[in-house]
Coordinates of C-alpha atoms in Angstrom, one line a residue:
Chain A
M1 CA 21.0 -4.9 -25.7
S2 CA 21.5 -3.6 -22.3
R3 CA 18.4 -3.4 -20.1
V4 CA 17.0 -0.3 -18.5
I5 CA 15.2 -0.9 -15.2
A6 CA 13.6 1.7 -13.1
L7 CA 12.5 1.4 -9.5
V8 CA 9.8 3.9 -8.6
D9 CA 8.5 4.4 -5.1
G10 CA 6.3 6.8 -3.2
N11 CA 8.2 9.0 -0.7
N12 CA 7.1 8.4 3.0
F13 CA 4.1 6.7 1.4
Y14 CA 1.7 6.3 4.4
V15 CA 2.4 9.8 5.6
S16 CA 2.0 11.2 2.1
C17 CA -1.4 9.4 1.7
E18 CA -2.6 11.0 5.0
R19 CA -1.4 14.5 3.9
V20 CA -3.4 14.3 0.7
F21 CA -6.7 14.4 2.6
K22 CA -5.4 16.5 5.5
P23 CA -3.3 19.3 4.2
A24 CA -2.9 20.6 7.8
L25 CA -0.3 17.8 8.3
E26 CA 2.0 19.5 5.7
R27 CA 5.3 20.7 7.2
R28 CA 4.7 19.1 10.5
P29 CA 6.6 16.0 11.9
V30 CA 4.2 13.1 11.3
V31 CA 4.5 9.4 12.0
V32 CA 2.3 6.5 11.1
L33 CA 2.4 3.6 13.5
S34 CA 2.2 -0.2 12.7
N35 CA -0.9 -2.2 13.3
N36 CA -2.1 -1.6 16.8
D37 CA 0.1 1.4 17.3
G38 CA 3.3 -0.5 18.1
C39 CA 6.1 0.9 16.0
V40 CA 6.8 3.7 13.6
V41 CA 6.4 2.5 10.1
S42 CA 6.3 5.8 8.1
R43 CA 7.8 9.2 8.8
S44 CA 7.6 12.6 7.3
N45 CA 10.9 14.3 6.5
E46 CA 10.3 16.6 9.5
A47 CA 9.9 13.5 11.7
K48 CA 13.1 12.0 10.2
A49 CA 14.9 15.3 11.0
L50 CA 13.9 14.8 14.7
G51 CA 16.0 11.7 14.6
I52 CA 13.0 9.2 14.7
R53 CA 14.3 6.0 13.3
M54 CA 12.2 3.5 11.2
G55 CA 10.7 0.7 13.2
V56 CA 11.3 2.3 16.6
P57 CA 8.7 1.5 19.3
F58 CA 6.4 4.5 19.5
F59 CA 6.7 4.9 23.3
E60 CA 10.4 5.8 22.8
V61 CA 9.5 8.8 20.7
R62 CA 6.3 9.7 22.4
P63 CA 7.8 12.6 24.4
L64 CA 8.3 14.4 21.1
V65 CA 4.5 14.8 20.8
N66 CA 4.6 17.5 23.5
S67 CA 8.1 18.8 23.0
H68 CA 8.1 19.1 19.2
G69 CA 4.5 18.8 18.1
L70 CA 4.9 15.3 16.6
V71 CA 1.7 14.1 15.1
W72 CA 1.0 10.3 15.3
L73 CA -1.6 8.3 13.4
S74 CA -2.7 4.7 13.5
S75 CA -2.2 2.9 10.1
N76 CA -5.1 3.1 7.7
Y77 CA -4.5 0.3 5.3
A78 CA -7.8 0.8 3.5
L79 CA -6.5 4.2 2.4
Y80 CA -3.0 3.1 1.6
G81 CA -4.1 0.1 -0.3
D82 CA -6.5 2.2 -2.5
M83 CA -3.9 4.9 -3.1
S84 CA -1.3 2.1 -3.9
A85 CA -3.6 0.5 -6.4
R86 CA -4.2 3.8 -8.2
M87 CA -0.4 4.6 -8.2
M88 CA 0.5 1.1 -9.6
T89 CA -2.1 1.4 -12.4
L90 CA -0.8 4.8 -13.4
L91 CA 2.8 3.6 -13.2
G92 CA 2.0 0.6 -15.3
E93 CA 1.1 2.9 -18.2
F94 CA 4.7 4.1 -18.4
A95 CA 6.3 0.7 -19.3
P96 CA 5.4 -2.5 -21.1
R97 CA 6.4 -4.5 -18.0
Q98 CA 5.9 -3.9 -14.3
E99 CA 6.7 -5.8 -11.2
I100 CA 4.9 -4.5 -8.1
Y101 CA 7.4 -5.1 -5.4
S102 CA 5.6 -3.7 -2.4
I103 CA 2.7 -1.5 -1.5
D104 CA 4.7 1.6 -2.5
E105 CA 7.3 0.5 -5.0
C106 CA 7.5 -1.2 -8.3
F107 CA 10.0 -2.0 -11.0
L108 CA 9.4 -0.8 -14.5
D109 CA 11.2 -2.1 -17.6
F110 CA 12.2 0.8 -19.8
S111 CA 14.3 -1.4 -22.1
G112 CA 13.9 -0.5 -25.8
I113 CA 11.7 2.5 -25.1
P114 CA 13.0 5.4 -27.2
G115 CA 13.9 8.6 -25.5
S116 CA 15.6 9.5 -22.3
A117 CA 14.8 7.3 -19.3
T118 CA 15.4 10.3 -16.9
A119 CA 12.8 12.4 -18.8
R120 CA 10.4 9.5 -18.5
A121 CA 11.0 9.3 -14.8
R122 CA 10.4 13.1 -14.5
D123 CA 7.0 12.6 -16.3
I124 CA 6.2 9.9 -13.8
R125 CA 7.0 12.2 -11.0
Q126 CA 4.8 15.0 -12.4
R127 CA 1.9 12.6 -13.2
I128 CA 1.8 10.9 -9.8
C129 CA 2.1 14.1 -8.0
Q130 CA -0.7 15.8 -9.9
Y131 CA -3.1 12.8 -10.0
L132 CA -2.5 11.5 -6.5
G133 CA -0.6 14.2 -4.5
I134 CA 2.2 11.8 -3.8
T135 CA 5.9 12.5 -4.5
T136 CA 7.9 9.7 -6.1
C137 CA 11.5 8.9 -6.5
T138 CA 12.9 6.9 -9.4
G139 CA 16.3 5.1 -9.7
I140 CA 17.4 3.7 -13.0
G141 CA 20.1 1.2 -13.8
S142 CA 20.8 -1.8 -16.0
T143 CA 19.8 -4.3 -13.3
K144 CA 17.3 -4.4 -10.5
T145 CA 20.0 -4.1 -7.9
L146 CA 21.5 -1.0 -9.6
A147 CA 18.0 0.5 -10.0
K148 CA 17.3 0.0 -6.3
L149 CA 20.6 1.6 -5.4
A150 CA 19.9 4.5 -7.8
N151 CA 16.6 5.0 -6.0
H152 CA 18.5 5.4 -2.8
V153 CA 20.7 8.0 -4.5
A154 CA 17.7 9.8 -5.9
K155 CA 16.2 9.9 -2.5
T156 CA 19.2 11.1 -0.5
R157 CA 20.7 13.7 -2.9
N158 CA 18.7 16.9 -3.2
E159 CA 20.4 17.8 -6.5
C160 CA 18.8 14.7 -8.1
K161 CA 15.3 16.1 -7.6
G162 CA 14.0 12.6 -7.2
V163 CA 15.5 11.0 -10.3
F164 CA 18.8 9.3 -10.7
D165 CA 20.1 7.2 -13.6
W166 CA 23.5 5.5 -13.4
A167 CA 23.8 5.8 -17.2
E168 CA 24.0 9.6 -16.9
L169 CA 27.3 9.4 -15.1
P170 CA 30.7 8.6 -16.7
A171 CA 32.3 5.4 -15.4
A172 CA 34.8 7.2 -13.2
E173 CA 32.1 9.2 -11.5
Q174 CA 29.9 6.1 -11.0
A175 CA 32.8 4.5 -9.2
A176 CA 33.4 7.6 -7.1
L177 CA 29.8 7.7 -6.1
M178 CA 29.8 4.0 -5.2
D179 CA 32.8 4.5 -3.1
K180 CA 30.8 6.9 -1.0
L181 CA 27.9 4.6 -0.5
P182 CA 28.1 2.2 2.5
V183 CA 27.7 -1.5 1.5
D184 CA 24.5 -1.9 3.6
K185 CA 22.6 0.3 1.1
V186 CA 22.8 -2.5 -1.4
W187 CA 19.5 -4.4 -1.9
G188 CA 19.6 -7.7 0.1
V189 CA 22.8 -6.9 2.0
G190 CA 21.3 -5.7 5.3
R191 CA 23.0 -5.1 8.6
K192 CA 24.0 -8.7 9.3
F193 CA 25.8 -9.3 6.0
A194 CA 27.3 -5.8 6.1
A195 CA 29.0 -6.7 9.4
Q196 CA 30.4 -9.8 7.8
L197 CA 31.5 -7.9 4.8
K198 CA 33.2 -5.3 7.0
R199 CA 35.3 -8.0 8.6
M200 CA 36.4 -8.9 5.0
D201 CA 37.4 -5.3 4.6
I202 CA 34.5 -4.6 2.2
H203 CA 33.0 -1.3 3.3
T204 CA 31.6 0.5 0.3
V205 CA 29.4 -0.5 -2.7
L206 CA 32.6 0.0 -4.8
D207 CA 34.5 -2.5 -2.6
L208 CA 31.7 -5.1 -3.0
R209 CA 31.4 -4.5 -6.8
G210 CA 35.1 -5.2 -7.1
T211 CA 35.2 -8.4 -5.0
G212 CA 36.1 -11.5 -6.9
V213 CA 33.5 -14.3 -7.4
A214 CA 35.7 -16.9 -5.7
R215 CA 35.9 -14.8 -2.5
I216 CA 32.2 -14.2 -2.4
R217 CA 31.4 -17.8 -3.1
K218 CA 33.6 -18.9 -0.3
N219 CA 31.8 -16.8 2.3
F220 CA 28.3 -16.3 1.1
S221 CA 25.4 -18.0 -0.7
V222 CA 24.6 -17.7 -4.3
V223 CA 22.3 -14.7 -3.5
M224 CA 25.3 -12.5 -2.7
E225 CA 27.1 -13.7 -5.8
R226 CA 24.1 -12.6 -7.8
T227 CA 24.1 -9.3 -6.0
V228 CA 27.8 -8.7 -7.0
A229 CA 27.1 -9.6 -10.6
E230 CA 24.1 -7.2 -10.7
L231 CA 26.3 -4.4 -9.3
N232 CA 28.6 -5.1 -12.3
G233 CA 25.7 -4.6 -14.6
E234 CA 25.1 -8.3 -15.3
S235 CA 21.4 -8.9 -15.0
C236 CA 20.5 -11.9 -12.9
L237 CA 17.1 -11.0 -11.5
Q238 CA 14.1 -10.9 -13.8
L239 CA 11.0 -8.8 -13.4
E240 CA 8.3 -10.9 -11.9
D241 CA 5.0 -10.0 -13.4
C242 CA 3.0 -11.5 -10.7
M243 CA 3.9 -12.2 -7.1
A244 CA 4.9 -15.8 -6.5
A245 CA 3.3 -17.5 -3.6
K246 CA 5.0 -16.4 -0.4
A247 CA 7.1 -19.1 1.3
H248 CA 6.1 -17.9 4.8
I249 CA 2.8 -16.2 5.7
Q250 CA 3.1 -14.5 9.1
A251 CA 0.7 -12.8 11.4
T252 CA 2.2 -11.1 14.5
R253 CA 0.8 -8.5 16.8
S254 CA 1.7 -6.8 20.1
F255 CA -1.0 -7.0 22.7
G256 CA -2.6 -3.9 24.2
R257 CA -1.5 -5.0 27.7
P258 CA 0.6 -7.9 29.0
V259 CA -1.2 -11.2 28.8
T260 CA -0.6 -14.0 31.4
E261 CA -3.6 -16.4 30.9
L262 CA -3.4 -19.3 28.5
G263 CA -7.0 -18.7 27.5
E264 CA -6.3 -15.2 26.2
L265 CA -3.2 -16.3 24.4
R266 CA -5.3 -19.1 22.7
E267 CA -7.7 -16.5 21.4
A268 CA -4.9 -14.3 20.1
V269 CA -3.1 -17.1 18.4
M270 CA -6.4 -18.3 16.8
S271 CA -7.2 -14.8 15.6
Y272 CA -3.8 -14.6 13.9
V273 CA -4.3 -18.0 12.3
I274 CA -7.6 -16.7 10.9
R275 CA -5.9 -13.7 9.3
A276 CA -2.9 -15.7 8.0
A277 CA -5.1 -18.5 6.6
E278 CA -7.3 -16.0 4.8
R279 CA -4.2 -14.6 3.1
L280 CA -3.0 -18.1 2.4
R281 CA -6.2 -18.9 0.5
R282 CA -5.8 -15.8 -1.7
Q283 CA -2.6 -17.2 -3.2
P284 CA -3.8 -20.8 -3.4
S285 CA -1.3 -23.2 -1.8
L286 CA -1.2 -25.6 1.1
R287 CA 1.0 -25.6 4.2
T288 CA 2.7 -28.4 6.0
Q289 CA 3.9 -26.7 9.2
V290 CA 2.7 -24.1 11.6
T291 CA 5.1 -22.1 13.8
V292 CA 3.8 -20.4 16.8
F293 CA 5.7 -18.0 19.1
I294 CA 5.1 -15.8 22.2
H295 CA 7.3 -13.0 23.5
T296 CA 7.6 -11.3 26.9
G297 CA 9.4 -8.5 25.2
K298 CA 12.8 -7.0 26.2
Y299 CA 12.0 -3.5 27.2
R300 CA 11.6 -4.0 31.0
P301 CA 14.7 -5.0 32.7
G302 CA 14.0 -6.9 35.9
T303 CA 11.0 -8.9 34.7
P304 CA 11.6 -12.5 33.7
C305 CA 11.9 -13.1 30.0
H306 CA 10.4 -16.1 28.1
S307 CA 10.3 -16.0 24.3
P308 CA 9.7 -19.5 23.1
A309 CA 8.7 -20.8 19.6
T310 CA 7.7 -24.1 18.3
L311 CA 7.0 -25.7 15.0
V312 CA 4.1 -28.0 14.6
P313 CA 4.0 -30.3 11.5
L314 CA 0.6 -31.0 10.0
A315 CA -0.4 -34.6 9.1
V316 CA -1.9 -33.4 5.8
P317 CA -1.0 -30.2 4.0
S318 CA -3.9 -27.8 4.5
D319 CA -5.3 -24.4 4.1
D320 CA -8.2 -25.0 6.4
T321 CA -8.3 -22.4 9.3
R322 CA -9.6 -25.1 11.7
R323 CA -6.6 -27.5 11.1
L324 CA -4.1 -24.7 11.1
G325 CA -5.6 -23.3 14.2
A326 CA -5.7 -26.6 16.0
A327 CA -2.0 -27.1 15.3
A328 CA -1.1 -23.5 16.4
V329 CA -3.0 -23.9 19.7
H330 CA -1.4 -27.2 20.3
G331 CA 2.0 -25.6 19.8
L332 CA 1.1 -22.8 22.1
E333 CA 0.1 -25.1 24.9
Q334 CA 3.5 -26.8 24.6
I335 CA 5.5 -23.6 25.0
Y336 CA 3.3 -21.5 27.4
R337 CA 4.6 -21.1 31.0
R338 CA 2.4 -19.7 33.8
G339 CA 3.7 -16.6 35.5
Y340 CA 5.1 -14.7 32.5
R341 CA 3.7 -11.5 31.2
Y342 CA 3.5 -11.9 27.4
K343 CA 3.5 -8.9 25.2
K344 CA 3.3 -10.4 21.7
A345 CA 2.4 -13.5 19.9
G346 CA 2.6 -14.7 16.3
V347 CA 2.0 -17.5 13.9
M348 CA 3.8 -18.5 10.7
L349 CA 2.4 -20.8 8.1
M350 CA 5.3 -22.6 6.4
G351 CA 6.2 -25.5 4.2
L352 CA 4.7 -24.4 0.9
Q353 CA 2.9 -27.0 -1.1
P354 CA 1.1 -26.3 -4.3
V355 CA -2.6 -27.1 -4.5
I356 CA -2.4 -30.2 -6.6
A357 CA -5.9 -30.6 -7.7
A358 CA -6.9 -27.4 -9.6
Q359 CA -9.8 -25.5 -8.2
T360 CA -13.0 -27.2 -9.4
G361 CA -15.3 -25.1 -11.4
L362 CA -19.0 -24.6 -11.4
F363 CA -19.7 -27.1 -14.1
T364 CA -17.1 -29.8 -13.4
A365 CA -18.2 -33.1 -12.0
D366 CA -16.2 -33.3 -8.8
Q367 CA -17.3 -30.9 -6.2
P368 CA -14.8 -29.3 -3.8
S369 CA -14.6 -30.8 -0.3
R370 CA -16.8 -29.5 2.5
A371 CA -13.8 -27.9 4.1
T372 CA -12.9 -26.0 0.9
R373 CA -16.4 -24.8 0.5
L374 CA -16.7 -23.7 4.1
M375 CA -13.5 -21.7 3.9
A376 CA -14.5 -20.2 0.5
T377 CA -17.9 -19.2 1.9
M378 CA -16.4 -17.6 5.0
D379 CA -13.9 -15.7 2.8
A380 CA -16.7 -14.5 0.6
I381 CA -18.8 -13.3 3.5
N382 CA -15.9 -11.4 5.0
K383 CA -15.0 -9.9 1.7
T384 CA -18.5 -8.6 1.1
Y385 CA -19.5 -7.6 4.7
G386 CA -16.1 -6.7 6.1
M387 CA -13.4 -8.4 8.1
N388 CA -14.4 -10.8 10.8
T389 CA -18.1 -10.9 10.0
A390 CA -17.9 -14.6 10.0
T391 CA -15.2 -15.9 12.3
F392 CA -14.4 -18.6 14.8
A393 CA -15.4 -18.4 18.4
G394 CA -11.9 -19.7 19.3
A395 CA -10.6 -16.2 18.5
G396 CA -12.7 -14.8 21.3
I397 CA -15.5 -12.2 21.1
E398 CA -14.3 -9.3 23.3
Q399 CA -10.6 -9.8 22.7
P400 CA -9.5 -7.7 25.7
W401 CA -5.9 -8.4 24.8
R402 CA -6.1 -6.7 21.5
M403 CA -4.4 -3.3 21.1
Q404 CA -6.5 -0.6 19.7
S405 CA -5.7 1.5 16.6
T406 CA -6.9 4.6 18.3
R407 CA -6.0 7.2 15.7
R408 CA -6.9 5.8 12.4
S409 CA -7.8 8.6 9.9
P410 CA -11.1 8.2 7.9
R411 CA -11.2 5.7 5.0
Y412 CA -11.4 8.7 2.7
T413 CA -11.5 6.7 -0.6
T414 CA -13.3 3.5 0.3
S415 CA -16.2 4.4 2.6
W416 CA -19.2 6.6 1.7
H417 CA -19.5 7.5 5.4
E418 CA -15.9 8.7 5.7
L419 CA -15.3 11.0 2.7
A420 CA -13.0 14.0 3.2
I421 CA -14.9 17.2 3.9
V422 CA -14.4 20.2 1.7
A423 CA -15.4 23.6 3.0
A424 CA -17.7 25.7 0.8
Chain I
M1 CA -7.4 0.3 -23.1
T2 CA -8.3 3.7 -21.8
P3 CA -11.8 5.2 -21.5
S4 CA -12.4 7.5 -24.4
P5 CA -13.1 11.0 -23.1
E6 CA -15.5 11.9 -25.9
S7 CA -18.1 9.3 -25.2
G8 CA -17.6 9.3 -21.4
Q9 CA -17.9 5.6 -21.5
R10 CA -15.5 2.7 -21.1
P11 CA -14.5 0.5 -23.9
Y12 CA -16.8 -2.4 -24.1
L13 CA -16.3 -6.1 -25.0
P14 CA -18.9 -7.8 -27.2
F15 CA -22.2 -8.5 -25.4
G16 CA -22.0 -5.2 -23.5
I17 CA -19.5 -6.3 -21.0
P18 CA -17.6 -3.2 -19.9
L19 CA -13.9 -3.3 -19.4
T20 CA -13.1 -1.9 -16.0
P21 CA -9.7 -1.1 -14.5
A22 CA -8.8 -3.6 -11.7
N23 CA -9.0 -1.1 -8.9
D24 CA -12.1 0.7 -10.0
N25 CA -14.3 1.3 -7.0
G26 CA -17.3 1.6 -9.2
R27 CA -19.7 -1.1 -9.7
Q28 CA -19.3 -3.4 -12.7
W29 CA -22.3 -4.4 -14.7
L30 CA -22.0 -7.8 -16.2
P31 CA -25.1 -8.8 -18.0
L32 CA -25.5 -12.5 -17.9
G33 CA -27.0 -12.5 -21.3
A34 CA -28.5 -9.9 -23.6
S35 CA -31.9 -10.8 -22.3
K36 CA -33.6 -13.5 -20.4
V37 CA -34.3 -16.5 -22.6
S38 CA -38.0 -16.7 -23.3
A39 CA -39.4 -20.2 -23.8
G40 CA -41.8 -19.0 -26.6
F41 CA -40.9 -16.4 -29.1
P42 CA -37.5 -14.6 -28.8
S43 CA -37.7 -11.0 -28.0
P44 CA -37.7 -8.9 -31.1
A45 CA -35.5 -6.4 -29.2
T46 CA -32.6 -8.8 -28.7
D47 CA -30.7 -7.6 -31.7
H48 CA -31.1 -4.0 -30.7
I49 CA -29.9 -4.1 -27.1
D50 CA -26.8 -2.0 -27.0
Q51 CA -25.3 -1.9 -23.6
C52 CA -26.1 -1.0 -20.0
L53 CA -25.7 2.7 -19.1
D54 CA -22.9 2.8 -16.5
L55 CA -23.1 6.0 -14.5
T56 CA -19.6 5.6 -13.0
G57 CA -18.2 5.5 -16.5
Y58 CA -20.1 8.7 -17.4
L59 CA -19.1 10.6 -14.3
V60 CA -15.6 9.3 -13.7
L61 CA -13.3 9.6 -16.8
H62 CA -10.0 9.1 -15.0
P63 CA -10.7 6.6 -12.1
E64 CA -7.1 6.7 -10.8
A65 CA -7.2 10.5 -10.4
T66 CA -10.8 10.9 -9.3
F67 CA -11.8 11.4 -5.6
F68 CA -15.2 11.9 -4.0
L69 CA -15.5 14.7 -1.4
R70 CA -18.4 15.8 0.8
V71 CA -19.4 19.5 0.8
K72 CA -19.8 21.4 4.1
G73 CA -21.0 25.0 3.8
N74 CA -23.0 27.3 1.6
S75 CA -20.5 29.6 -0.2
M76 CA -20.9 27.9 -3.6
T77 CA -24.7 27.7 -3.9
G78 CA -24.6 29.9 -7.0
A79 CA -22.6 27.3 -8.8
G80 CA -25.1 24.6 -7.8
I81 CA -23.0 23.2 -5.0
H82 CA -24.9 22.8 -1.8
H83 CA -24.2 21.7 1.7
G84 CA -24.1 17.9 1.9
D85 CA -23.5 17.5 -1.9
L86 CA -21.0 15.0 -3.3
L87 CA -18.1 16.4 -5.3
I88 CA -16.5 14.4 -8.0
V89 CA -13.0 15.8 -8.3
D90 CA -10.7 14.9 -11.1
R91 CA -7.1 15.7 -10.4
S92 CA -6.0 14.9 -14.0
L93 CA -7.8 18.0 -15.3
E94 CA -5.8 21.2 -15.7
P95 CA -7.0 23.9 -13.3
A96 CA -7.7 26.6 -15.8
S97 CA -8.9 30.0 -14.8
G98 CA -12.6 30.1 -14.3
R99 CA -13.0 26.5 -13.2
V100 CA -14.5 25.4 -9.9
V101 CA -11.6 23.8 -8.0
V102 CA -10.8 22.3 -4.7
A103 CA -7.9 24.1 -3.1
A104 CA -5.8 23.4 0.0
L105 CA -5.6 26.7 1.8
N106 CA -4.4 27.2 5.4
G107 CA -4.4 23.4 6.0
E108 CA -8.0 23.0 4.9
L109 CA -9.7 21.8 1.7
T110 CA -12.0 24.4 0.2
V111 CA -14.1 24.6 -3.0
K112 CA -14.2 27.9 -4.9
R113 CA -14.2 29.2 -8.4
M114 CA -10.6 30.0 -9.4
Q115 CA -9.7 33.2 -11.2
R116 CA -6.1 33.8 -12.2
S117 CA -4.9 37.4 -12.5
G118 CA -1.7 39.3 -12.7
N119 CA -1.0 39.5 -9.0
G120 CA -2.1 36.0 -8.0
I121 CA -5.1 33.8 -7.7
T122 CA -8.6 34.7 -6.4
L123 CA -10.8 32.1 -5.0
K124 CA -14.3 33.4 -5.6
A125 CA -17.3 32.4 -3.6
E126 CA -20.6 32.0 -5.5
N127 CA -22.8 33.4 -2.8
P128 CA -22.9 37.1 -2.0
A129 CA -22.9 36.4 1.7
Y130 CA -19.3 35.0 1.4
P131 CA -16.1 37.0 0.7
D132 CA -13.7 36.1 -2.1
V133 CA -10.2 35.1 -1.1
T134 CA -7.3 36.7 -2.9
V135 CA -4.1 34.7 -2.6
A136 CA -0.8 36.4 -3.2
A137 CA 1.6 34.6 -5.5
D138 CA 4.0 33.8 -2.7
Q139 CA 1.3 32.7 -0.3
D140 CA 0.8 29.0 0.3
L141 CA -2.0 27.7 -1.9
Q142 CA -2.3 24.4 -3.6
I143 CA -4.9 23.6 -6.2
W144 CA -5.9 20.1 -5.1
G145 CA -8.1 19.2 -8.0
V146 CA -10.8 20.3 -10.5
V147 CA -14.4 19.7 -9.7
A148 CA -15.8 17.6 -12.6
H149 CA -19.3 17.0 -11.3
V150 CA -21.6 17.6 -8.4
V151 CA -24.0 15.0 -7.2
H152 CA -27.0 16.7 -5.5
T153 CA -30.1 15.2 -4.0
P154 CA -32.9 17.7 -4.3

């Protein structure tokens, strides 16, 4: 029996969340910026119409604030996380199996559910819009790759009204549509592979679908081979019910101003390790390597550039913030050069190793090590009393290098002190 | 498992342990045992303890669709809604005529009693000092949600 997979996502998710509690933002160009107000990460349709691209540094589009009434907001992850959790719970009621793929999208397995998949997707759209005020788009296909591509079609063609199912088109029309879609719209292809495919005279989705296995195998990895099979309706990717431990855990931030001193860089790197390590311990696994990098940025011609990175192996796999931090700071000291104006730093925890000994329980004989208990205690304190309540002095106290999120909206749904106001 | 609308309570596991959706912001009550163990005679009430009363389960029937808002202003005092009160708004409820709703009007959230009529919607204030607002059918009005409860501190 052929599978029926749907990919549902929230349109312009962060902007949509903001608009729910501030209707005055409707019909205006709105962007939400990344952590620390660096880049554009979500755009209203009006902002897209102004030509603002995804991921563009905010300063490039800042003039539009005065010329076109562009509204910009810092990201409010407490709000987006809560709205996402609500949306995912509601979506989960529409299918027996769900894979939450990111904060605003999930796969649903409609296989074997009687009735029209398109009608089901319209119910989803109605339900999420009524309950949460967020508009969704749904793409439906017999594989995850086709569902993802269908979602792109649903989103870009007005006549679809937010829902598109490949099965509703006869084969000839499917091919005609795929011939109009550039190959970089395919999940996992991206710009780099698209350029390579172009050199092989593969331009459209239809071209890629019709490319022989041998030719793909010769030029690409097995991932691309699977992509081509999935485009042909042969399901290779399963729904993953729970997220597997991530191979890399990364924490990167731009600074609020250029940083030249090693001391400040040390604080920044340490604070990123704290964040990354906290996330690491939420998906229990250990790491064998820490990568640290610093960037001077490329936006000022004439200033000297220095963007080094280094990988520091750990003697013993660890999830201990202190060990990971020491490695990262050691790496930083190797790559730092005096006289450069650094704009950004980051750390990556790599070399995934499962935690071999299962977590010890309350009543088992062997107690967890002091380090494990210390980290668990810190995590528990920070979970209860808020981020960075218990932290490491190495991350600095005042953190003058940190960029401010100056325009975060209230945490409407997660803080009693920041509820939305309703006029009576 | 969904909360049953009749009882206003969540389904319960044995021993009075409520089943709560993963993202419920409400508190969860997890009794460690039906009662503290007494060293002497067992409490004669042990067999009769039913469950803890969970106020969130009573007030919030559809956690995913429910939002809390803070009231500012006095136009709805006649409906028992006062300045500073907490509104529990359930967006899953149908905004039938006559219900107190939150509406998005002119870019602002406002709470009023909604009355549907032939030529549009009237948002009625429940305080004679405030005017009603009649919204023409083509005017921009969005019913944001239905007020399920008001939490008022006297």
